[in-house]
PDB file of C-alpha atoms in Angstrom:
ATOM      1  CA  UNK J  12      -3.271 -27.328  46.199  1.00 45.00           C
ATOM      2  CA  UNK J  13      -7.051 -29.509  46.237  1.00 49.00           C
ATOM      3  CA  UNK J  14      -8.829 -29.361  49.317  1.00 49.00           C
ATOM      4  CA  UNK J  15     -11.664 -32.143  49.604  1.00 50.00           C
ATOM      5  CA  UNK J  16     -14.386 -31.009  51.972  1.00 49.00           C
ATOM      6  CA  UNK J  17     -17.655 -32.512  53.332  1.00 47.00           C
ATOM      7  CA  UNK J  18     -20.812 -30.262  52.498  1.00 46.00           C
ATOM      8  CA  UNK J  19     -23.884 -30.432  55.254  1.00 42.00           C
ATOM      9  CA  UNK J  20     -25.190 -32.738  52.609  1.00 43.00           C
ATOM     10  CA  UNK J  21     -22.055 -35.224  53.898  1.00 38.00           C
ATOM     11  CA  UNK J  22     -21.103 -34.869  49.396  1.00 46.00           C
ATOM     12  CA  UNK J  23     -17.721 -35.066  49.297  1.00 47.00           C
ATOM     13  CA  UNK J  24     -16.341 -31.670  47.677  1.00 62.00           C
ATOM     14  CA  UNK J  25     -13.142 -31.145  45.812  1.00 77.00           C
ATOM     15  CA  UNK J  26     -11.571 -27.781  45.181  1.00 87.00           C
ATOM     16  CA  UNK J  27      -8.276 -26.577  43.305  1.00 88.00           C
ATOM     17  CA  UNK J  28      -6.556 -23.233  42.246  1.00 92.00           C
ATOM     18  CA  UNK J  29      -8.214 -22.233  38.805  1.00 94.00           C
ATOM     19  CA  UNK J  30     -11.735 -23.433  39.671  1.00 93.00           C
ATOM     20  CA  UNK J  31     -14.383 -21.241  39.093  1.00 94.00           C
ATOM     21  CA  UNK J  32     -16.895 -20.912  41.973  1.00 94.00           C
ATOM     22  CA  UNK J  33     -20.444 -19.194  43.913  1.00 94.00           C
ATOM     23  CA  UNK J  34     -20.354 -18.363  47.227  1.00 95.00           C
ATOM     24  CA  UNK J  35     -23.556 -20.148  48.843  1.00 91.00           C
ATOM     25  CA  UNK J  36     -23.386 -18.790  52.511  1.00 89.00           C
ATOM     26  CA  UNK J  37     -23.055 -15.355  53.692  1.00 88.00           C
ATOM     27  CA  UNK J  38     -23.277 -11.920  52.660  1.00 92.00           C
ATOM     28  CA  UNK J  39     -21.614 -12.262  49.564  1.00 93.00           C
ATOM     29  CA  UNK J  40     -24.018 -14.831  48.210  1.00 93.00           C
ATOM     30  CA  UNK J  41     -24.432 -15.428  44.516  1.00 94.00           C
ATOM     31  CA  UNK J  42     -20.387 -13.965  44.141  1.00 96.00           C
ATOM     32  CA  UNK J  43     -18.976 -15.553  41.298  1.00 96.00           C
ATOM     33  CA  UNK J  44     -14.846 -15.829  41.111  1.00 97.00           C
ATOM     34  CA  UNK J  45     -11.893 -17.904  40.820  1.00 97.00           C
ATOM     35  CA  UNK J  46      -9.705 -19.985  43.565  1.00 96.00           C
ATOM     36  CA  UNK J  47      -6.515 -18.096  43.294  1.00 96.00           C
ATOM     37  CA  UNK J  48      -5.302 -20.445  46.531  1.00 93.00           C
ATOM     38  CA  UNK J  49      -5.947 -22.726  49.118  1.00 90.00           C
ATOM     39  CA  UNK J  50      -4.725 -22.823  52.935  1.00 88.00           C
ATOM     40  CA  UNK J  51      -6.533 -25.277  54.959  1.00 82.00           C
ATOM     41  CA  UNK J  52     -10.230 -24.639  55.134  1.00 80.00           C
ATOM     42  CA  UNK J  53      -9.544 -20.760  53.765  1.00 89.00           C
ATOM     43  CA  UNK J  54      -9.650 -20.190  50.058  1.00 93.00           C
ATOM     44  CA  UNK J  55      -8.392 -17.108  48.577  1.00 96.00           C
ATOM     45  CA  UNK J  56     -10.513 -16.173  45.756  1.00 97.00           C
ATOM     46  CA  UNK J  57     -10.654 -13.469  43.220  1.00 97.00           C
ATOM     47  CA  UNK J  58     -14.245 -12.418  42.940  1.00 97.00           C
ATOM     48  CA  UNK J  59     -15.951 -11.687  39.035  1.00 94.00           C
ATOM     49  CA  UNK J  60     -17.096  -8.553  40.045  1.00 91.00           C
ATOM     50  CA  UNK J  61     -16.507  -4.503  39.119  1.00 90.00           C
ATOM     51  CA  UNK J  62     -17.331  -3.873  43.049  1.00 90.00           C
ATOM     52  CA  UNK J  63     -14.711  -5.852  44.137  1.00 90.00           C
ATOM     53  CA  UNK J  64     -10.454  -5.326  43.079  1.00 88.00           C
ATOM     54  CA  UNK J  65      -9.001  -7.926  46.204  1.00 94.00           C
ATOM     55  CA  UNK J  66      -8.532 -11.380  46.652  1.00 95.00           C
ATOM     56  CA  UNK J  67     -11.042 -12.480  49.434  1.00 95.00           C
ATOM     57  CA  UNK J  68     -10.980 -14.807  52.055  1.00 95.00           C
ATOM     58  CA  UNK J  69     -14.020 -17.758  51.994  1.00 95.00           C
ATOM     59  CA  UNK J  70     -14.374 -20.922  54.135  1.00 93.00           C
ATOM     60  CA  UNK J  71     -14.830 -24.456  51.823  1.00 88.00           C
ATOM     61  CA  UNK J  72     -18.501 -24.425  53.190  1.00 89.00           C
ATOM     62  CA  UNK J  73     -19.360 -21.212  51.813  1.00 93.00           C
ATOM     63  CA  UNK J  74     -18.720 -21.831  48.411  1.00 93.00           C
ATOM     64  CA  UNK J  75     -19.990 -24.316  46.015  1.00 90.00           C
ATOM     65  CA  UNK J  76     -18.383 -25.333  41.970  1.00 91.00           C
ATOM     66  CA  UNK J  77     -20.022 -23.250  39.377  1.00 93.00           C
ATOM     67  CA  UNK J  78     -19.984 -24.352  35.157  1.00 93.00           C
ATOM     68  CA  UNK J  79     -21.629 -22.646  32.376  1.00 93.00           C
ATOM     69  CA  UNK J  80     -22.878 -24.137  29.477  1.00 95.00           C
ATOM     70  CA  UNK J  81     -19.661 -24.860  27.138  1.00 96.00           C
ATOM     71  CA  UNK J  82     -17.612 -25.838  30.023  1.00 95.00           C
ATOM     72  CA  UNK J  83     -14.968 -28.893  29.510  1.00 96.00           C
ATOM     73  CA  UNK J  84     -15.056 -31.415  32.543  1.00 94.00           C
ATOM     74  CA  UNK J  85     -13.998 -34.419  34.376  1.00 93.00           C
ATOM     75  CA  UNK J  86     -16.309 -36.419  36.193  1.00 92.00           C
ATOM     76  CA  UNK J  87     -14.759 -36.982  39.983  1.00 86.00           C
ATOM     77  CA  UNK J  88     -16.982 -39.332  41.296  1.00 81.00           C
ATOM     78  CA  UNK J  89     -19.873 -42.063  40.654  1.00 80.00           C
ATOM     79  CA  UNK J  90     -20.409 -44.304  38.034  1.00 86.00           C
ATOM     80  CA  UNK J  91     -19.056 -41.894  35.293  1.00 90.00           C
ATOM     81  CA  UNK J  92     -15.712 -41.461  37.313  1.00 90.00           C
ATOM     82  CA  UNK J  93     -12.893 -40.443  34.948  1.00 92.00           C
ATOM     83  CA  UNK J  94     -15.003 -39.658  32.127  1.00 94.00           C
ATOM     84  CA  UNK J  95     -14.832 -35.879  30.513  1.00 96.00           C
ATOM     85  CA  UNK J  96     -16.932 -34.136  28.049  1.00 97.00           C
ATOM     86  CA  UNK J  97     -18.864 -30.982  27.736  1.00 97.00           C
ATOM     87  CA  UNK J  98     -21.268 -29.352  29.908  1.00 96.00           C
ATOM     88  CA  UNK J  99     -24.515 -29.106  27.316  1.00 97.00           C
ATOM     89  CA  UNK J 100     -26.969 -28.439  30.251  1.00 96.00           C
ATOM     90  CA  UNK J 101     -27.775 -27.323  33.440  1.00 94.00           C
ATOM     91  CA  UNK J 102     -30.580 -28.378  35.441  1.00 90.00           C
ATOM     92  CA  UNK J 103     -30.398 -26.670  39.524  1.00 85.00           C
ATOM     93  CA  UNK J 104     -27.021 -28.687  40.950  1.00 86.00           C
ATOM     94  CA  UNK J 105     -27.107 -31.204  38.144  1.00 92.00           C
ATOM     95  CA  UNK J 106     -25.202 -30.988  34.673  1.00 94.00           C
ATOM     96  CA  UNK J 107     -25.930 -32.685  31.388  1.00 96.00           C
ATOM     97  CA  UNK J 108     -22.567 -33.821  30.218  1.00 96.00           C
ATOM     98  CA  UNK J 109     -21.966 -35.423  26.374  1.00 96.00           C
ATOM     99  CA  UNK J 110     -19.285 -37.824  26.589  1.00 96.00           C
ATOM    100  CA  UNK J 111     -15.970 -36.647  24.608  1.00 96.00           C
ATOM    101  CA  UNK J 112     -15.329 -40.657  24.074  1.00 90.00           C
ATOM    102  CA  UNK J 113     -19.103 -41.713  23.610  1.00 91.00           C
ATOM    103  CA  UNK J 114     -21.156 -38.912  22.585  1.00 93.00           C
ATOM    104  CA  UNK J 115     -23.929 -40.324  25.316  1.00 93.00           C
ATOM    105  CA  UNK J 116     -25.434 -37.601  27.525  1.00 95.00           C
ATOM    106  CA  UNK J 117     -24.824 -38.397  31.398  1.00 94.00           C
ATOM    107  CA  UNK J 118     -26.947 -36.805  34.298  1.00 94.00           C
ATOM    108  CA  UNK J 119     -23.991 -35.649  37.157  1.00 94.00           C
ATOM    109  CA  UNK J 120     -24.095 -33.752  39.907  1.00 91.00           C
ATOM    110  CA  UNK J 121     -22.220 -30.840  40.217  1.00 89.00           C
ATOM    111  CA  UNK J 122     -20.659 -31.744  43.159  1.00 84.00           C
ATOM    112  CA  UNK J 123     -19.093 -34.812  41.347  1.00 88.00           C
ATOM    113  CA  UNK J 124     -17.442 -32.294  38.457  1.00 87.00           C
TER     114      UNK J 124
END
């Protein structure tokens, strides 16, 4: 299941089971953990953290993508749509990406990933 959402920013957001994300509202901000599913506007996630052994319950808004160094993606939107490569840097809500097909670094939001 994907759910596309509009942040306060009005940056269109796309989520789907597997992707690894932050909570950036609320009490549990700064969780790490992985979409397990999507209903609507609530997403079930399994938090990355010894404090915590159940699935929780988040709203779209709270959350935000998260990618470490290393990480393999696909741009969604912009001028680099449809191109993938690997995440080489991170710079606040920006990645550096090197193109799998041209080796060139691109500048993408995270949002966009």
């Amino acid at each position: 299941s994907i759910i596309k959402t509009k942040t306060s920013k009005n940056d269109l957001l796309s989520f789907s089971s597997g992707d690894s994300i932050e909570v950036c509202e609320s009490e549990l901000i700064n969780l790490q953990g992985i979409i397990i599913d999507i209903n609507g506007d609530s997403i079930r996630v399994l938090p990355k953290h010894e404090a915590f052994k159940d699935e929780i319950l988040l709203k779209a808004n709270e959350i935000r993508k998260y990618f470490s160094i290393g990480n393999h993606v696909k741009v969604l939107n912009v001028r680099f749509e449809g191109a993938t490569g690997m995440i080489v840097g991170i710079d606040g809500r920006k990645a550096i990406v090197l193109s799998d097909g041209t080796k060139d670094e691109m500048s993408v939001q995270i949002s966009d990933l």
